[in-house]
GROMACS .gro file of C-alpha atoms in nm:
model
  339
    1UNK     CA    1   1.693   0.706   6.914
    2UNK     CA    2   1.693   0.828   6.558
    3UNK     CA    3   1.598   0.712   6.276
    4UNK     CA    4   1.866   0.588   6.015
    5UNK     CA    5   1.796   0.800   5.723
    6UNK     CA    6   1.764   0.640   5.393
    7UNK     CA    7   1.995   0.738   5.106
    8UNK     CA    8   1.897   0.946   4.811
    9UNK     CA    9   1.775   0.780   4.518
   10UNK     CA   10   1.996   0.754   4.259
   11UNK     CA   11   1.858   0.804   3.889
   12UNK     CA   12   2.177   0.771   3.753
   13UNK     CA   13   2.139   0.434   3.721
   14UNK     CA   14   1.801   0.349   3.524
   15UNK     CA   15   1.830   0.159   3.199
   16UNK     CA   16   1.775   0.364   2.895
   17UNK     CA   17   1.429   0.297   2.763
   18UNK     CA   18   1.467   0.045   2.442
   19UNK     CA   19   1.398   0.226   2.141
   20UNK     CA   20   1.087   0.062   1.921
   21UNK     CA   21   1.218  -0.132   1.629
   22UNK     CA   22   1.135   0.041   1.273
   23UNK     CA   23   0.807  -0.043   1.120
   24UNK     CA   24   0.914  -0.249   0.896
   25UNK     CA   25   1.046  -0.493   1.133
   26UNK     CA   26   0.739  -0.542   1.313
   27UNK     CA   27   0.553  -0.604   0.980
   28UNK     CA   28   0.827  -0.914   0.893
   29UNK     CA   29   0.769  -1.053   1.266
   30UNK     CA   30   0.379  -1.050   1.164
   31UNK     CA   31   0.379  -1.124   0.829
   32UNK     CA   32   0.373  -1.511   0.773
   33UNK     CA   33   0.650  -1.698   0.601
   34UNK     CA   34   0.435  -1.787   0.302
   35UNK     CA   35   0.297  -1.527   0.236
   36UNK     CA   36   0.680  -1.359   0.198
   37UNK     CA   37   0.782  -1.655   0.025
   38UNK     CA   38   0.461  -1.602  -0.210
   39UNK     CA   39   0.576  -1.231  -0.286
   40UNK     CA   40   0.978  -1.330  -0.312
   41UNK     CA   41   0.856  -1.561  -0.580
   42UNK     CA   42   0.597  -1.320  -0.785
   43UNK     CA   43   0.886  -1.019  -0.727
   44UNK     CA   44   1.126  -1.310  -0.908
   45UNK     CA   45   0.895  -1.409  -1.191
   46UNK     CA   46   0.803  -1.021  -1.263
   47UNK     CA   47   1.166  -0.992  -1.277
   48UNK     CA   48   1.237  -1.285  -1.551
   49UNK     CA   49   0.970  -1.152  -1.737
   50UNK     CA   50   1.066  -0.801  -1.760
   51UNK     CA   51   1.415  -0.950  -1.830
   52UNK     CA   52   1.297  -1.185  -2.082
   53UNK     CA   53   1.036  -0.994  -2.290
   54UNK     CA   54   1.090  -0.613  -2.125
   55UNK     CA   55   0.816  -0.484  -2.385
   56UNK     CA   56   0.584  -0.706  -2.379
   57UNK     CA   57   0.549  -0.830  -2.020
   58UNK     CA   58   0.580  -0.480  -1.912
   59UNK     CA   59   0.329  -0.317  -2.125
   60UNK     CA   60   0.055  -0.235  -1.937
   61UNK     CA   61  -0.219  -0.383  -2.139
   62UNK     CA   62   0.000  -0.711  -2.048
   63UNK     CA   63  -0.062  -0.662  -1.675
   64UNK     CA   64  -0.399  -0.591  -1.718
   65UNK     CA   65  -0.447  -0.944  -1.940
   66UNK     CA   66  -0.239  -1.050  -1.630
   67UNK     CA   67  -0.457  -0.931  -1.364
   68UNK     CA   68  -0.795  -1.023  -1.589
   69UNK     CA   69  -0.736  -1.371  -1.647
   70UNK     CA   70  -0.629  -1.417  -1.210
   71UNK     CA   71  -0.977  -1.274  -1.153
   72UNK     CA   72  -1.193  -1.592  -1.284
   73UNK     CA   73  -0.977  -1.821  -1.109
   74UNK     CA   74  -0.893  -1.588  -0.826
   75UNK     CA   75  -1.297  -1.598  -0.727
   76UNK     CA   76  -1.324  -1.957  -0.756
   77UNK     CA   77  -0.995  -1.995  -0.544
   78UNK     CA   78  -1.171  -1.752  -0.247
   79UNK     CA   79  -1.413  -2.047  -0.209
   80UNK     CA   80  -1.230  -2.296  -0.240
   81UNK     CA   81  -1.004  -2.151   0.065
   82UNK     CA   82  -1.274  -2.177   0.306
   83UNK     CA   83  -1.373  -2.526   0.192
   84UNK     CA   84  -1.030  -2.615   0.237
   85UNK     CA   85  -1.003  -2.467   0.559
   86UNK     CA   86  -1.270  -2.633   0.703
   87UNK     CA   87  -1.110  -2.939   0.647
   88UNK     CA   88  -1.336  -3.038   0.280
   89UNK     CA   89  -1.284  -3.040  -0.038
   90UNK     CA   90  -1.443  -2.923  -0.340
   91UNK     CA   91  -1.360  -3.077  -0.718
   92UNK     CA   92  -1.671  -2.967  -0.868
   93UNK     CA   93  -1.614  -2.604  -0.892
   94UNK     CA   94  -1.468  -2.605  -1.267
   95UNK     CA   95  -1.780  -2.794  -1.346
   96UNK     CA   96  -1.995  -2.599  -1.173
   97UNK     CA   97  -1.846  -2.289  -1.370
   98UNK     CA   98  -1.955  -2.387  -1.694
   99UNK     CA   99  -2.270  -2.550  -1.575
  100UNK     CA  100  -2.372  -2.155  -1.456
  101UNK     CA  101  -2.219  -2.032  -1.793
  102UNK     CA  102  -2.407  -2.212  -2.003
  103UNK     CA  103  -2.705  -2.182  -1.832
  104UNK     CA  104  -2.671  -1.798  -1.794
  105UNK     CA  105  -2.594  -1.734  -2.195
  106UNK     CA  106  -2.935  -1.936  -2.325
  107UNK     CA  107  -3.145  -1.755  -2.534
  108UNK     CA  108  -3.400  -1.756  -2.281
  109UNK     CA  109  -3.204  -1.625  -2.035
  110UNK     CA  110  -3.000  -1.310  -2.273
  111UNK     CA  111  -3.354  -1.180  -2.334
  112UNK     CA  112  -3.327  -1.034  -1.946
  113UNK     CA  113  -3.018  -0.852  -2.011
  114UNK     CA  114  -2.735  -0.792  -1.768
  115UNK     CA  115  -2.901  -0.847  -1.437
  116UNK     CA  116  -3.087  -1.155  -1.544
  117UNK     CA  117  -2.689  -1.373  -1.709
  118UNK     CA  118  -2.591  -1.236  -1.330
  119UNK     CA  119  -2.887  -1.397  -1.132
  120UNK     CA  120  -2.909  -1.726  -1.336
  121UNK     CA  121  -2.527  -1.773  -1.312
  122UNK     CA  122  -2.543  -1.709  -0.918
  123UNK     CA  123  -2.850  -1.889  -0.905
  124UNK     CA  124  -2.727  -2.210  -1.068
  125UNK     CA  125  -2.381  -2.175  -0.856
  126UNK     CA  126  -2.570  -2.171  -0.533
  127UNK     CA  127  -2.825  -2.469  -0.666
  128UNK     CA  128  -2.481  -2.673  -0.680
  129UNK     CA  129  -2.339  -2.568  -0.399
  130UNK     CA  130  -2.695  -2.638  -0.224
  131UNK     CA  131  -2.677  -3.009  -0.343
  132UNK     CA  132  -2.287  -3.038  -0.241
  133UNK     CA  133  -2.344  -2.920   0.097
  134UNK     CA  134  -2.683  -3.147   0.163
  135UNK     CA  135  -2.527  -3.483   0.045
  136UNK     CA  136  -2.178  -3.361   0.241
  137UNK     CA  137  -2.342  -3.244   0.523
  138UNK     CA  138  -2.604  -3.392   0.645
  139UNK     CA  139  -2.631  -3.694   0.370
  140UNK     CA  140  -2.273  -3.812   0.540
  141UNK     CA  141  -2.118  -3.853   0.196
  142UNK     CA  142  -1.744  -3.820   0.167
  143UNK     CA  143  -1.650  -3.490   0.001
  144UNK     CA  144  -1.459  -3.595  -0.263
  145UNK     CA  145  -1.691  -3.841  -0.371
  146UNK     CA  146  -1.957  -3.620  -0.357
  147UNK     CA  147  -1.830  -3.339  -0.563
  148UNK     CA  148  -1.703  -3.621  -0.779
  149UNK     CA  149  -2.043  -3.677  -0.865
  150UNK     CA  150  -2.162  -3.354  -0.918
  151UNK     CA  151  -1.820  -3.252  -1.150
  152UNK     CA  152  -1.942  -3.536  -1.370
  153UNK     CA  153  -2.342  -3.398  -1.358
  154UNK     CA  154  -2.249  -3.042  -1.383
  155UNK     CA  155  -2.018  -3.117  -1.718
  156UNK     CA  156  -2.274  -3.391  -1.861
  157UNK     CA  157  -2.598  -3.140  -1.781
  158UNK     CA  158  -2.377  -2.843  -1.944
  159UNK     CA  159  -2.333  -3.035  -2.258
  160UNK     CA  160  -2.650  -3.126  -2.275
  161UNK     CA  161  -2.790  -2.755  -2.296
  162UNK     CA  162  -2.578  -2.637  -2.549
  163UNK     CA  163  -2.560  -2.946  -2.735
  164UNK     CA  164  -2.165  -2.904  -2.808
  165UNK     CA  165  -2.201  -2.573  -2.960
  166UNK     CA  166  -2.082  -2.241  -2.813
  167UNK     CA  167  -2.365  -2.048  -2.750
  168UNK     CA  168  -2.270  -1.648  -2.815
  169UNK     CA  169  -2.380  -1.349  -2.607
  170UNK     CA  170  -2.546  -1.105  -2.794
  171UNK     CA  171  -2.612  -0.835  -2.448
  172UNK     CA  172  -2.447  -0.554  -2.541
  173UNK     CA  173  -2.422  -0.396  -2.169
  174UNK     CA  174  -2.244  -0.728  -2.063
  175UNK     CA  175  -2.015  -0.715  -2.372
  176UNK     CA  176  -1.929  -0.331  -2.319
  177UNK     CA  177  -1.798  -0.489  -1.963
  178UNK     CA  178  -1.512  -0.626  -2.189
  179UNK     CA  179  -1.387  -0.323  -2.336
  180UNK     CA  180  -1.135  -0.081  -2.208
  181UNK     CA  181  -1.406   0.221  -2.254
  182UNK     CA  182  -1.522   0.057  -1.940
  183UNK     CA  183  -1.193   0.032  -1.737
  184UNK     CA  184  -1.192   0.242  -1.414
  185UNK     CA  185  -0.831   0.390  -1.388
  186UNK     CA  186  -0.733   0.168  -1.602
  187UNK     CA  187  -0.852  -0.127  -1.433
  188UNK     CA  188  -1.077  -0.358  -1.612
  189UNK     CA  189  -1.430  -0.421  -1.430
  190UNK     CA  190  -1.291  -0.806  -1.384
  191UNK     CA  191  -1.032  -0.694  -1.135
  192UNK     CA  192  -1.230  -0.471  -0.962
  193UNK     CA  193  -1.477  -0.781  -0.883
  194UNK     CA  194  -1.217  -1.031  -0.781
  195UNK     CA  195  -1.074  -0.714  -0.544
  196UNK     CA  196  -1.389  -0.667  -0.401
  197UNK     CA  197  -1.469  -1.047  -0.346
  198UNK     CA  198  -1.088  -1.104  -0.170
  199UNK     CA  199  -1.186  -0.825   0.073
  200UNK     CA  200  -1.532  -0.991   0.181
  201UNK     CA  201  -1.405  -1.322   0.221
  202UNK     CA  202  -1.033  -1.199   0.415
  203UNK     CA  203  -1.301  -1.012   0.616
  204UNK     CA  204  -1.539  -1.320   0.661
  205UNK     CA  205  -1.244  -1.535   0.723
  206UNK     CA  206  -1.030  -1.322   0.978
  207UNK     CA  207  -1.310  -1.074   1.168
  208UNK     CA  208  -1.610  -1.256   1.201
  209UNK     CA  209  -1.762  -1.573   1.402
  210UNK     CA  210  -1.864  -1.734   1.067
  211UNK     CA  211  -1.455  -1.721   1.012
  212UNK     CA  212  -1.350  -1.862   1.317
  213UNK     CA  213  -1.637  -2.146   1.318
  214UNK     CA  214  -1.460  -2.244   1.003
  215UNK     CA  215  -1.155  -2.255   1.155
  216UNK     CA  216  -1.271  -2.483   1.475
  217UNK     CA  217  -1.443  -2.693   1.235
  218UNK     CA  218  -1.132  -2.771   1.030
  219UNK     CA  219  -0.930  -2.801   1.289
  220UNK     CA  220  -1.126  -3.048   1.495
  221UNK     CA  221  -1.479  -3.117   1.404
  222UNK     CA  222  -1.594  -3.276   1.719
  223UNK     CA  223  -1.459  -2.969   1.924
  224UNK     CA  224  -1.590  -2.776   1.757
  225UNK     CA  225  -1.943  -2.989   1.770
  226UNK     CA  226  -1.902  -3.005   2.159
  227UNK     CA  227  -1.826  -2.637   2.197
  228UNK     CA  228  -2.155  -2.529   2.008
  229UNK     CA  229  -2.146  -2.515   1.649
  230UNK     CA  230  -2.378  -2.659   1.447
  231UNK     CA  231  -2.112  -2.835   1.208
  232UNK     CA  232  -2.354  -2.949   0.949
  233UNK     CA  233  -2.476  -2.657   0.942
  234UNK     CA  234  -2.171  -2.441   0.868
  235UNK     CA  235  -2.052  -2.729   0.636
  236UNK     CA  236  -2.363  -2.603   0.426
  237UNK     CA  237  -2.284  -2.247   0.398
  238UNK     CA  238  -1.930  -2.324   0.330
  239UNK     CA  239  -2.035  -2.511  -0.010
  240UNK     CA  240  -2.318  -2.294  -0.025
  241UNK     CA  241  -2.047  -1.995  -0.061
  242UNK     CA  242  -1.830  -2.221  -0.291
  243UNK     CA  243  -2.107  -2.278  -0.469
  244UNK     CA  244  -2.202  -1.868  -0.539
  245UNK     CA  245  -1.815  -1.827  -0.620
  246UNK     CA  246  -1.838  -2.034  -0.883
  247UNK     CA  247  -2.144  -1.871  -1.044
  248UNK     CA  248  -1.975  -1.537  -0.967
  249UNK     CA  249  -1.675  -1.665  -1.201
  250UNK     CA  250  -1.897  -1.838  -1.476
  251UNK     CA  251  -2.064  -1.448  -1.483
  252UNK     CA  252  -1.716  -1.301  -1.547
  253UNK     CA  253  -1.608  -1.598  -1.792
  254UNK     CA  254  -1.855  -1.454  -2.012
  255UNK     CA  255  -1.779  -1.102  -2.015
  256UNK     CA  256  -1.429  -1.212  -2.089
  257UNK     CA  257  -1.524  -1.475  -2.337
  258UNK     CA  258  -1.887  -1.335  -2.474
  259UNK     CA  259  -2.006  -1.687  -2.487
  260UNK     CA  260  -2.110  -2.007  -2.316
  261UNK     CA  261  -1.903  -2.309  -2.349
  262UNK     CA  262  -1.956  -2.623  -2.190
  263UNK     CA  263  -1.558  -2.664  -2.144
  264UNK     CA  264  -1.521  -2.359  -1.935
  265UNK     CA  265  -1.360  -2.380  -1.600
  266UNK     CA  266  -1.136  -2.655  -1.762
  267UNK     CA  267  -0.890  -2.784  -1.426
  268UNK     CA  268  -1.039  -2.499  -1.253
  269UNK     CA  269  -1.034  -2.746  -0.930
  270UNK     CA  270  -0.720  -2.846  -0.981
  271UNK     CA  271  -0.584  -2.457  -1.005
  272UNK     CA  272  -0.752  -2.348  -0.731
  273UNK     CA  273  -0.642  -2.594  -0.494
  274UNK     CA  274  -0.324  -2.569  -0.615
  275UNK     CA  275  -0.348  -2.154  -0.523
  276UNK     CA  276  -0.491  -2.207  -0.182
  277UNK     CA  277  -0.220  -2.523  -0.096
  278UNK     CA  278   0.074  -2.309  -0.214
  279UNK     CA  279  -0.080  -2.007  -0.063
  280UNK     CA  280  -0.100  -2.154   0.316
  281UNK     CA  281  -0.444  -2.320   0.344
  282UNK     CA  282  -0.371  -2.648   0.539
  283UNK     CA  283  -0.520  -2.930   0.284
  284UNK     CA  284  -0.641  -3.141   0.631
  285UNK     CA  285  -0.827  -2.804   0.770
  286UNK     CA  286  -0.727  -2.584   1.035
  287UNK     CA  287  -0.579  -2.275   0.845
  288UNK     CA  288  -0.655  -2.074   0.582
  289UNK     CA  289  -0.527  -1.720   0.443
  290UNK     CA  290  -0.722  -1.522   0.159
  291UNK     CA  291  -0.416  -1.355   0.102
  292UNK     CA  292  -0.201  -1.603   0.090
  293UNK     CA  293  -0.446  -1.773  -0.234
  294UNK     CA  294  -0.467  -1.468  -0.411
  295UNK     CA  295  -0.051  -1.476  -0.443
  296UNK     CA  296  -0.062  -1.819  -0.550
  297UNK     CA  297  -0.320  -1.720  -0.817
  298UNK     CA  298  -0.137  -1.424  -0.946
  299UNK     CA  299   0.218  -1.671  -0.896
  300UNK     CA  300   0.036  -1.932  -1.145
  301UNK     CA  301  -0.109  -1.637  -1.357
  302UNK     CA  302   0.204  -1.485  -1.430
  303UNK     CA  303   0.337  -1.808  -1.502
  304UNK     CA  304   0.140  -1.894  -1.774
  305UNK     CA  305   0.164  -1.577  -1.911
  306UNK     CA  306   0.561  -1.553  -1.924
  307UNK     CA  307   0.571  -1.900  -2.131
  308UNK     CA  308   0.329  -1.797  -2.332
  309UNK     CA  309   0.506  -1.461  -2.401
  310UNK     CA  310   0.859  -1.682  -2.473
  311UNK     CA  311   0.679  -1.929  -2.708
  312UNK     CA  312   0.767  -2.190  -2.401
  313UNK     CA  313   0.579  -2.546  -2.431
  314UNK     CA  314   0.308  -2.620  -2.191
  315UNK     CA  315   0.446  -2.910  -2.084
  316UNK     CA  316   0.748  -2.712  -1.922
  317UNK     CA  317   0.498  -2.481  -1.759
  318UNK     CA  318   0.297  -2.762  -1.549
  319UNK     CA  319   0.643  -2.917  -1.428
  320UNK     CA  320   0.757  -2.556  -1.289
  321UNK     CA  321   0.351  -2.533  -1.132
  322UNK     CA  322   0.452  -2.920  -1.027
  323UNK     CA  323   0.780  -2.779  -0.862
  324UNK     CA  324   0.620  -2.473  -0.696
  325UNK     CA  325   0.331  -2.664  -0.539
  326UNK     CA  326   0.616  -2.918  -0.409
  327UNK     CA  327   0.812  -2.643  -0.288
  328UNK     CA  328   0.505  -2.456  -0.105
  329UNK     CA  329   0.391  -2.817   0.053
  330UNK     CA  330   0.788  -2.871   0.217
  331UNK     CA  331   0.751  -2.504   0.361
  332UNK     CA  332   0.439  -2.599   0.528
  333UNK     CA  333   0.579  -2.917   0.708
  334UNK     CA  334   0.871  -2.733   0.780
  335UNK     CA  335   0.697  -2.446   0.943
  336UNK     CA  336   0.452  -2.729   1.120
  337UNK     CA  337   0.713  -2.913   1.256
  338UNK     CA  338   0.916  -2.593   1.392
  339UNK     CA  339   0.524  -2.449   1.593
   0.00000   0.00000   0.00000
């Protein structure tokens, strides 16, 4: 008996292969929809002000005022985003800022140069931070209430040491930092800091275990307790870092400024927060993106510097900051509620 025999195969029939989609699709399907929303808003404000004052907002010793003035904050804000993220909170870090400032520009402390304002200010950030992260950590205090306390210590110790007065820095290797003879590329020394520090902590944040303990920890604490981590523990480092972000900010403050004052780092709590809520940092824990804060600091940055380039009252400029921070807290429940 023979064997039917099987037909030929036909090819004619296979589906095309689907053609990739262009790059820059697959970058909008991975890119997050605050972080576009962040860089529709900054491409919006760069346009008013080039509209608005074409010379001045455009010059390019503007943008590097610009970019200068984001890089205090923009430290302090790279803290703050893991504190956030881990489901804390941290209103001490203006405080701390001109605690470390103040401390750093002493007399005592200028007659050791450069390298010895950098250690005391780092120093005195991580001494903070220290206390913060005990009291939070393992002395069960509430974080608010316990940075509370230390924003009020911090300001009332950083009076105390300068008595009121602005104490001046005389260092002329931490003044030169100031000047444009010092610019690399045209980039002040300030930037080139707060670019350096956004790398390490997008790094810390998004590639290591330290990152990802955060994470767990912010989204559920007792998780994360029951899957291993030491949650005290990593609550500590977190301030601990806060803490040496803040004296890494008071060091730049004075190289900007070339003194100690015991108001620096004015509302710097309130701006960073603001920078890391609008950004995409969850304010109950959970979530956090570097480079989502950095946008919000360079959103309120440019702000601040288009009213002050159109002569625009202040008040005007904290209800569009109000309106922005509104706006960026609607997008997140939105994009909660659609997950």
């Amino acid at each position: 008996m023979t064997q039917p025999v099987s037909p030929p195969l036909d090819n004619t029939n296979k589906a095309a292969p689907v053609p990739e989609p262009p790059a820059w699709r697959a970058f909008v399907a991975r890119a997050d929809l605050r972080t576009l929303s962040l860089v529709g808003v900054l491409a919006v404000l760069i346009l008013i002000g080039g509209i608005t004052k074409p010379d001045e907002f455009l010059d390019i010793r503007n943008l590097q005022l610009v970019l200068t003035q984001a890089s205090v904050i923009g430290v302090v804000t790279v803290g703050m985003t893991f504190v956030i993220t881990s489901g804390g909170i941290d209103l001490s870090v203006g405080a701390i800022v001109a605690l470390a400032s103040v401390w750093a520009t002493t007399v005592a402390t200028q007659e050791y140069g450069l390298a010895g304002i950098l250690f005391t200010a780092a120093v005195v950030g991580l001494g903070c931070g220290l206390v913060n992260g005990l009291l939070i950590a393992y002395g069960g205090m509430v974080p608010f209430i316990a940075t509370l306390a230390m924003l009020a210590s911090a300001r009332g110790l950083a009076l105390q040491i300068t008595d009121g007065r602005t104490q001046i820095v005389t260092v002329d290797s931490v003044l030169r930092l100031g000047d444009r003879d010092s610019y690399v590329l045209g980039i002040p020394p300030l930037v080139l800091v707060f670019a350096l520090v956004t790398v390490i902590g997008w790094l810390l944040l998004n590639r290591t275990t330290f990152g990802r303990r955060t994470v767990a920890v912010g989204g559920n604490a007792e998780a994360a307790r029951l899957a291993g981590i030491d949650v005290r523990r990593q609550r500590l480092y977190l301030y601990l870092l806060s803490g040496l972000c803040c004296g890494i900010a008071a060091f730049l403050l004075v190289i900007l400024s070339g003194s100690g004052q015991n108001t620096n780092g004015n509302l710097y709590e309130l701006d960073a927060i603001a920078a890391a809520i609008i950004g995409g940092t969850l304010l109950t824990g959970g979530r956090g993106t570097i480079t989502g804060s950095v946008l919000g600091v360079l959103v309120f940055t440019t702000i601040t510097d288009i009213f002050a380039l159109n002569n625009l009252q202040t008040d005007v400029q904290q209800i569009a900051k109000g309106a922005i921070i509104v706006a960026a807290v609607l997008v997140q429940r939105r994009s909660a509620s659609t997950t």
